[in-house]
Coordinates of C-alpha atoms in Angstrom, one line a residue:
M1 CA 7.2 -18.0 -23.1
P2 CA 8.9 -17.2 -19.8
N3 CA 10.4 -13.9 -20.9
E4 CA 7.3 -12.6 -22.6
L5 CA 6.6 -8.9 -22.0
Y6 CA 3.1 -8.0 -20.7
D7 CA 1.4 -4.6 -20.6
V8 CA 0.2 -5.1 -17.1
T9 CA 0.9 -7.7 -14.4
I10 CA -1.6 -7.9 -11.6
I11 CA -0.1 -9.2 -8.4
G12 CA -3.0 -10.9 -6.6
G13 CA -5.8 -13.1 -7.9
G14 CA -8.5 -12.3 -5.4
P15 CA -11.8 -10.7 -6.4
I16 CA -10.3 -7.3 -7.1
G17 CA -7.4 -8.8 -9.1
L18 CA -9.7 -10.9 -11.2
F19 CA -12.0 -8.0 -12.0
S20 CA -9.0 -5.8 -12.8
A21 CA -7.9 -8.4 -15.3
F22 CA -11.3 -8.4 -17.0
Y23 CA -11.2 -4.6 -17.2
S24 CA -7.6 -4.6 -18.6
G25 CA -8.9 -6.8 -21.3
L26 CA -11.5 -4.2 -22.2
R27 CA -8.5 -1.8 -22.6
S28 CA -6.8 -4.2 -24.9
M29 CA -3.9 -4.7 -22.5
K30 CA -1.9 -7.9 -22.5
T31 CA -2.4 -9.1 -19.0
K32 CA -0.9 -11.5 -16.5
I33 CA -2.1 -12.4 -13.0
I34 CA 0.4 -13.8 -10.4
D35 CA -1.0 -15.2 -7.2
A36 CA 0.8 -16.9 -4.3
E37 CA -2.1 -19.3 -3.5
P38 CA -2.8 -22.6 -5.4
A39 CA -5.9 -21.1 -7.0
V40 CA -7.4 -17.7 -7.6
G41 CA -10.0 -16.2 -5.2
G42 CA -7.9 -14.9 -2.4
K43 CA -9.3 -14.9 1.1
V44 CA -12.9 -15.3 -0.2
R45 CA -11.9 -18.7 -1.7
Y46 CA -10.0 -19.8 1.4
F47 CA -12.1 -18.5 4.3
F48 CA -15.6 -17.9 2.9
P49 CA -16.6 -20.3 0.2
E50 CA -20.0 -21.0 1.7
K51 CA -20.5 -17.6 3.4
I52 CA -23.2 -15.4 1.9
I53 CA -21.8 -12.1 0.6
R54 CA -24.2 -9.2 0.4
D55 CA -22.2 -6.1 0.0
I56 CA -22.0 -6.0 -3.8
G57 CA -24.5 -3.8 -5.7
G58 CA -27.0 -5.7 -7.8
I59 CA -26.3 -9.1 -6.1
P60 CA -28.6 -9.5 -3.1
A61 CA -26.8 -12.7 -1.9
I62 CA -24.1 -14.9 -3.3
T63 CA -21.7 -17.5 -1.8
G64 CA -18.0 -16.8 -1.8
A65 CA -17.4 -19.8 -4.0
N66 CA -19.9 -18.7 -6.6
L67 CA -18.6 -15.1 -6.5
V68 CA -15.1 -16.4 -7.2
A69 CA -16.3 -18.7 -10.0
N70 CA -18.1 -15.8 -11.7
L71 CA -15.2 -13.4 -11.4
K72 CA -12.8 -16.0 -12.7
E73 CA -15.1 -16.7 -15.7
Q74 CA -15.4 -13.0 -16.3
A75 CA -11.6 -12.5 -16.0
E76 CA -10.9 -15.2 -18.6
T77 CA -13.0 -13.3 -21.2
F78 CA -9.9 -11.8 -22.7
H79 CA -7.6 -14.7 -22.0
P80 CA -5.1 -13.3 -19.4
T81 CA -2.2 -15.5 -18.4
I82 CA -2.8 -16.7 -14.8
V83 CA 0.1 -18.0 -12.7
C84 CA -0.6 -19.5 -9.3
N85 CA 1.7 -20.8 -6.6
E86 CA 4.1 -18.0 -7.1
R87 CA 4.8 -15.3 -4.6
V88 CA 6.5 -12.2 -6.0
V89 CA 9.5 -11.3 -3.8
D90 CA 11.3 -8.7 -5.8
V91 CA 10.5 -6.0 -8.4
T92 CA 13.3 -4.2 -10.3
K93 CA 12.8 -1.4 -12.8
L94 CA 15.2 -2.0 -15.7
T95 CA 16.9 0.8 -17.6
D96 CA 14.3 0.7 -20.4
G97 CA 11.5 1.2 -17.9
T98 CA 10.4 -2.5 -17.9
F99 CA 9.7 -4.1 -14.6
Q100 CA 11.3 -7.4 -13.8
L101 CA 9.3 -9.5 -11.2
T102 CA 11.0 -12.3 -9.4
S103 CA 9.0 -15.1 -7.7
H104 CA 10.0 -17.0 -4.6
N105 CA 10.9 -20.0 -6.8
G106 CA 13.2 -18.0 -9.1
A107 CA 10.8 -17.5 -11.9
I108 CA 11.2 -14.2 -13.8
H109 CA 8.4 -12.1 -15.3
F110 CA 8.5 -8.9 -17.3
S111 CA 5.8 -6.2 -17.4
K112 CA 5.5 -2.6 -18.5
T113 CA 3.2 -1.8 -15.5
I114 CA 2.2 -3.5 -12.3
V115 CA -1.1 -3.4 -10.4
I116 CA -0.9 -4.6 -6.8
A117 CA -4.1 -6.3 -5.7
T118 CA -2.9 -8.6 -3.0
G119 CA -5.4 -7.6 -0.3
S120 CA -3.6 -7.3 3.0
G121 CA -0.8 -9.5 1.7
T122 CA -0.2 -13.1 2.6
F123 CA -2.1 -14.3 5.6
E124 CA -2.0 -16.6 8.6
V125 CA -5.0 -17.1 10.8
N126 CA -4.6 -16.3 14.5
K127 CA -5.0 -19.7 16.2
L128 CA -7.2 -20.4 19.2
E129 CA -5.1 -20.3 22.4
A130 CA -6.9 -22.4 25.1
L131 CA -6.2 -25.3 27.3
H132 CA -6.3 -28.7 25.4
A133 CA -7.0 -27.0 22.1
E134 CA -4.4 -29.2 20.5
N135 CA -6.4 -32.3 21.4
F136 CA -9.4 -31.4 19.1
P137 CA -8.0 -30.3 15.8
L138 CA -11.0 -31.6 13.8
A139 CA -13.4 -29.6 15.9
I140 CA -11.7 -26.3 15.4
H141 CA -12.5 -24.5 12.2
Y142 CA -10.9 -21.3 10.7
D143 CA -12.9 -21.6 7.4
V144 CA -15.9 -23.7 6.3
K145 CA -16.3 -25.5 3.1
N146 CA -19.3 -27.7 3.9
L147 CA -22.0 -26.2 6.1
E148 CA -24.1 -29.3 6.1
Q149 CA -21.7 -31.1 8.4
F150 CA -22.9 -28.9 11.2
R151 CA -26.7 -29.4 10.7
G152 CA -28.4 -30.2 14.0
K153 CA -25.2 -29.7 16.0
V154 CA -24.4 -27.3 18.8
V155 CA -21.6 -25.0 17.7
A156 CA -19.7 -22.0 19.0
V157 CA -18.3 -19.0 17.2
S158 CA -15.5 -16.9 18.8
G159 CA -15.0 -13.3 17.7
G160 CA -16.6 -10.0 17.5
G161 CA -16.1 -8.7 14.0
N162 CA -18.1 -9.0 10.8
S163 CA -16.8 -12.5 10.0
A164 CA -17.7 -13.9 13.3
I165 CA -21.2 -12.4 13.2
D166 CA -21.7 -13.5 9.6
W167 CA -20.8 -17.1 10.5
A168 CA -23.1 -17.1 13.5
Q169 CA -26.0 -15.9 11.4
T170 CA -25.1 -18.3 8.6
L171 CA -25.0 -21.3 11.0
E172 CA -28.1 -20.2 13.0
P173 CA -30.8 -21.9 10.7
I174 CA -28.6 -25.0 10.3
A175 CA -27.3 -25.8 13.7
K176 CA -29.3 -26.9 16.7
Q177 CA -27.8 -24.0 18.7
V178 CA -25.2 -21.3 18.0
H179 CA -23.1 -19.6 20.8
L180 CA -21.2 -16.4 20.0
I181 CA -18.4 -15.8 22.4
Y182 CA -16.8 -12.3 22.4
R183 CA -14.2 -10.9 24.7
G184 CA -15.5 -7.4 24.3
E185 CA -18.9 -5.7 24.4
D186 CA -19.2 -3.5 21.4
F187 CA -19.2 -5.7 18.2
K188 CA -16.9 -4.4 15.5
A189 CA -19.4 -5.1 12.7
H190 CA -22.0 -3.4 10.6
E191 CA -24.8 -2.0 12.7
E192 CA -27.6 -3.9 10.9
S193 CA -25.7 -7.2 11.3
V194 CA -25.4 -6.6 15.0
R195 CA -29.1 -5.7 15.2
E196 CA -30.1 -8.9 13.3
L197 CA -27.7 -11.0 15.5
K198 CA -29.4 -9.7 18.7
N199 CA -32.8 -10.6 17.3
S200 CA -31.8 -14.1 16.3
R201 CA -31.6 -17.4 18.2
V202 CA -27.8 -17.0 18.7
Q203 CA -26.9 -17.1 22.3
I204 CA -24.4 -14.3 22.9
H205 CA -21.7 -14.3 25.6
I206 CA -20.0 -10.9 25.8
H207 CA -16.9 -10.3 27.9
H208 CA -16.1 -14.0 27.6
E209 CA -13.1 -16.0 26.2
I210 CA -12.6 -19.7 25.6
S211 CA -10.4 -21.0 28.3
E212 CA -10.6 -24.8 27.9
L213 CA -11.8 -27.5 25.6
I214 CA -13.3 -30.7 27.0
G215 CA -14.0 -34.1 25.5
T216 CA -12.8 -37.6 25.0
N217 CA -11.1 -39.5 22.2
N218 CA -10.4 -36.3 20.3
T219 CA -14.2 -35.6 20.2
L220 CA -15.2 -32.2 21.6
A221 CA -18.1 -32.2 24.0
S222 CA -18.0 -28.8 25.7
I223 CA -15.9 -25.7 26.4
N224 CA -15.2 -23.6 29.4
I225 CA -15.6 -19.9 28.8
C226 CA -14.3 -17.3 31.3
C227 CA -15.7 -13.9 32.0
N228 CA -12.9 -11.4 31.8
Q229 CA -14.6 -9.1 34.2
T230 CA -15.7 -11.4 37.0
Q231 CA -13.3 -14.3 36.3
I232 CA -16.3 -16.7 36.7
T233 CA -16.1 -19.7 34.4
K234 CA -19.1 -21.5 32.9
T235 CA -19.3 -24.6 30.7
I236 CA -21.4 -24.8 27.5
E237 CA -22.1 -27.8 25.3
T238 CA -20.2 -27.5 22.0
E239 CA -19.5 -29.9 19.2
A240 CA -17.6 -27.5 16.9
L241 CA -15.7 -24.2 17.2
F242 CA -15.4 -21.5 14.6
I243 CA -12.5 -19.2 15.4
N244 CA -12.5 -15.6 13.9
H245 CA -9.6 -14.0 15.8
G246 CA -8.3 -12.2 12.7
V247 CA -5.2 -13.0 10.6
K248 CA -1.6 -12.0 10.7
V249 CA -1.0 -10.2 7.4
D250 CA 2.4 -9.6 5.8
L251 CA 3.2 -7.5 2.8
G252 CA 6.4 -9.4 2.6
T253 CA 9.2 -7.8 0.6
M254 CA 6.7 -5.3 -0.9
A255 CA 7.7 -3.1 2.1
E256 CA 11.1 -2.8 0.4
W257 CA 9.9 -1.8 -3.0
G258 CA 10.0 1.9 -2.3
F259 CA 6.3 2.7 -1.7
E260 CA 5.0 5.1 0.8
Q261 CA 3.1 3.0 3.3
A262 CA 0.6 3.7 6.1
D263 CA -0.9 1.5 8.8
F264 CA -3.4 -0.1 6.4
G265 CA -1.5 -0.5 3.1
I266 CA 0.2 1.2 0.3
V267 CA -0.5 4.9 0.0
V268 CA -2.1 5.9 -3.4
D269 CA -3.6 9.0 -4.9
D270 CA -7.1 9.3 -6.4
E271 CA -5.8 7.6 -9.6
M272 CA -4.4 4.6 -7.6
N273 CA -0.8 5.7 -8.3
T274 CA 1.7 4.6 -5.8
T275 CA 4.9 6.6 -5.2
V276 CA 6.7 4.3 -7.7
P277 CA 5.8 5.4 -11.2
G278 CA 4.3 2.6 -13.3
I279 CA 3.1 0.7 -10.2
F280 CA -0.5 1.0 -9.0
A281 CA -2.5 -0.5 -6.1
C282 CA -6.1 -1.2 -5.5
G283 CA -8.4 -3.1 -3.1
D284 CA -7.2 -3.7 0.5
S285 CA -3.6 -3.3 -0.7
A286 CA -4.2 0.4 -1.1
T287 CA -5.0 3.1 1.4
Y288 CA -6.2 6.8 1.0
P289 CA -8.4 9.1 3.0
R290 CA -12.0 7.8 3.6
K291 CA -11.1 4.4 2.3
I292 CA -14.0 1.8 2.4
R293 CA -12.8 -1.8 2.8
I294 CA -15.6 -3.7 1.1
I295 CA -15.4 -5.7 -2.1
A296 CA -17.6 -3.3 -4.0
A297 CA -15.2 -0.5 -3.3
G298 CA -12.3 -2.6 -4.6
L299 CA -14.2 -3.4 -7.8
H300 CA -14.3 0.3 -8.4
E301 CA -10.6 0.9 -7.6
G302 CA -9.4 -1.9 -9.9
P303 CA -10.6 -0.2 -13.1
I304 CA -9.2 3.1 -11.9
A305 CA -5.8 1.5 -11.5
I306 CA -6.0 -0.2 -14.9
N307 CA -7.0 3.1 -16.6
S308 CA -4.0 4.8 -14.9
A309 CA -1.7 2.0 -16.2
K310 CA -3.2 2.5 -19.7
K311 CA -2.5 6.2 -19.6
Y312 CA 1.0 5.5 -18.3
L313 CA 1.7 3.4 -21.4
E314 CA -0.3 5.5 -23.8
P315 CA -0.7 9.1 -22.6
T316 CA -3.1 9.9 -25.5
A317 CA -5.4 6.9 -24.7
A318 CA -9.0 7.4 -23.6
N319 CA -9.4 8.0 -19.9
E320 CA -11.6 4.9 -19.5
A321 CA -13.0 1.9 -21.4
M322 CA -16.2 2.7 -23.3
I323 CA -18.6 -0.1 -22.3
S324 CA -22.2 -0.8 -23.0
T325 CA -23.5 0.9 -19.8
H326 CA -21.6 4.1 -20.4
H327 CA -23.4 7.3 -21.2
E328 CA -22.3 7.2 -24.8
S329 CA -25.0 4.6 -25.4
F330 CA -27.5 7.5 -25.0
I331 CA -25.7 9.9 -27.4
G332 CA -27.5 9.9 -30.7

């Protein structure tokens, strides 16, 4: 029913939104997820389906695709309503305290509380800017859904953050040769990942940027990379490029919903309250002192936001869900 009232509506169906939906089910809350993308999973589904994720406790290694599949299955335990292909563009608090959410297509949703779990908002990758890049669209990759297509090939990764280093290390045992091209010197990544990178077969080119793509018949053969300190150009054989130059993020109309915001998201307190009563934020949407931007941290923040939403609706409710691993299992 289009005008059905929900206890909580989670804006964003990425890993944090999905786990929050599961936890809200534990709290017996009628739950809806609204996501702007065609399917749930967020940036992990879009950019990292075959990337190995290692920063979740108890899971030594899992692909992004499998992580999303597991989280979706878990989220569906309590049968939340999941709406995709809708971007929420307006939120209005009605006189009775109910929130009216309006999507870009005119759809209307009603909810008693809202949890924002949109990550950094909608995203658009920063495209490669180099001579003749437009001639080789099939050779330039901003995400990877089939690693096997690069087996035995010479590939290059451009970037200096965690994503670029992760892709270089993921491709290293598959490709014939991996080049990592970074315009800086100090990688913006976890120290251990950098150490492993430097001890791998990956050929590292610091202080370099891709300046030109070379090939025939839309088939990439090599690239020119230019040192930004000496201006000397060198050519390296390359059959495929992986570009990790970050993304343009946009909170869209959320910036107009009355929140206090900082450089890295919506300001929340230690209970994930925003400055708008009844609206909470978690994951990369939220910011507070000493914030850690990893999936595991967001999986902790989601339940806090849900617990706060529960207390907002029912002030006498328990502070948290009593689950099988809780200390009450040991109370005799």
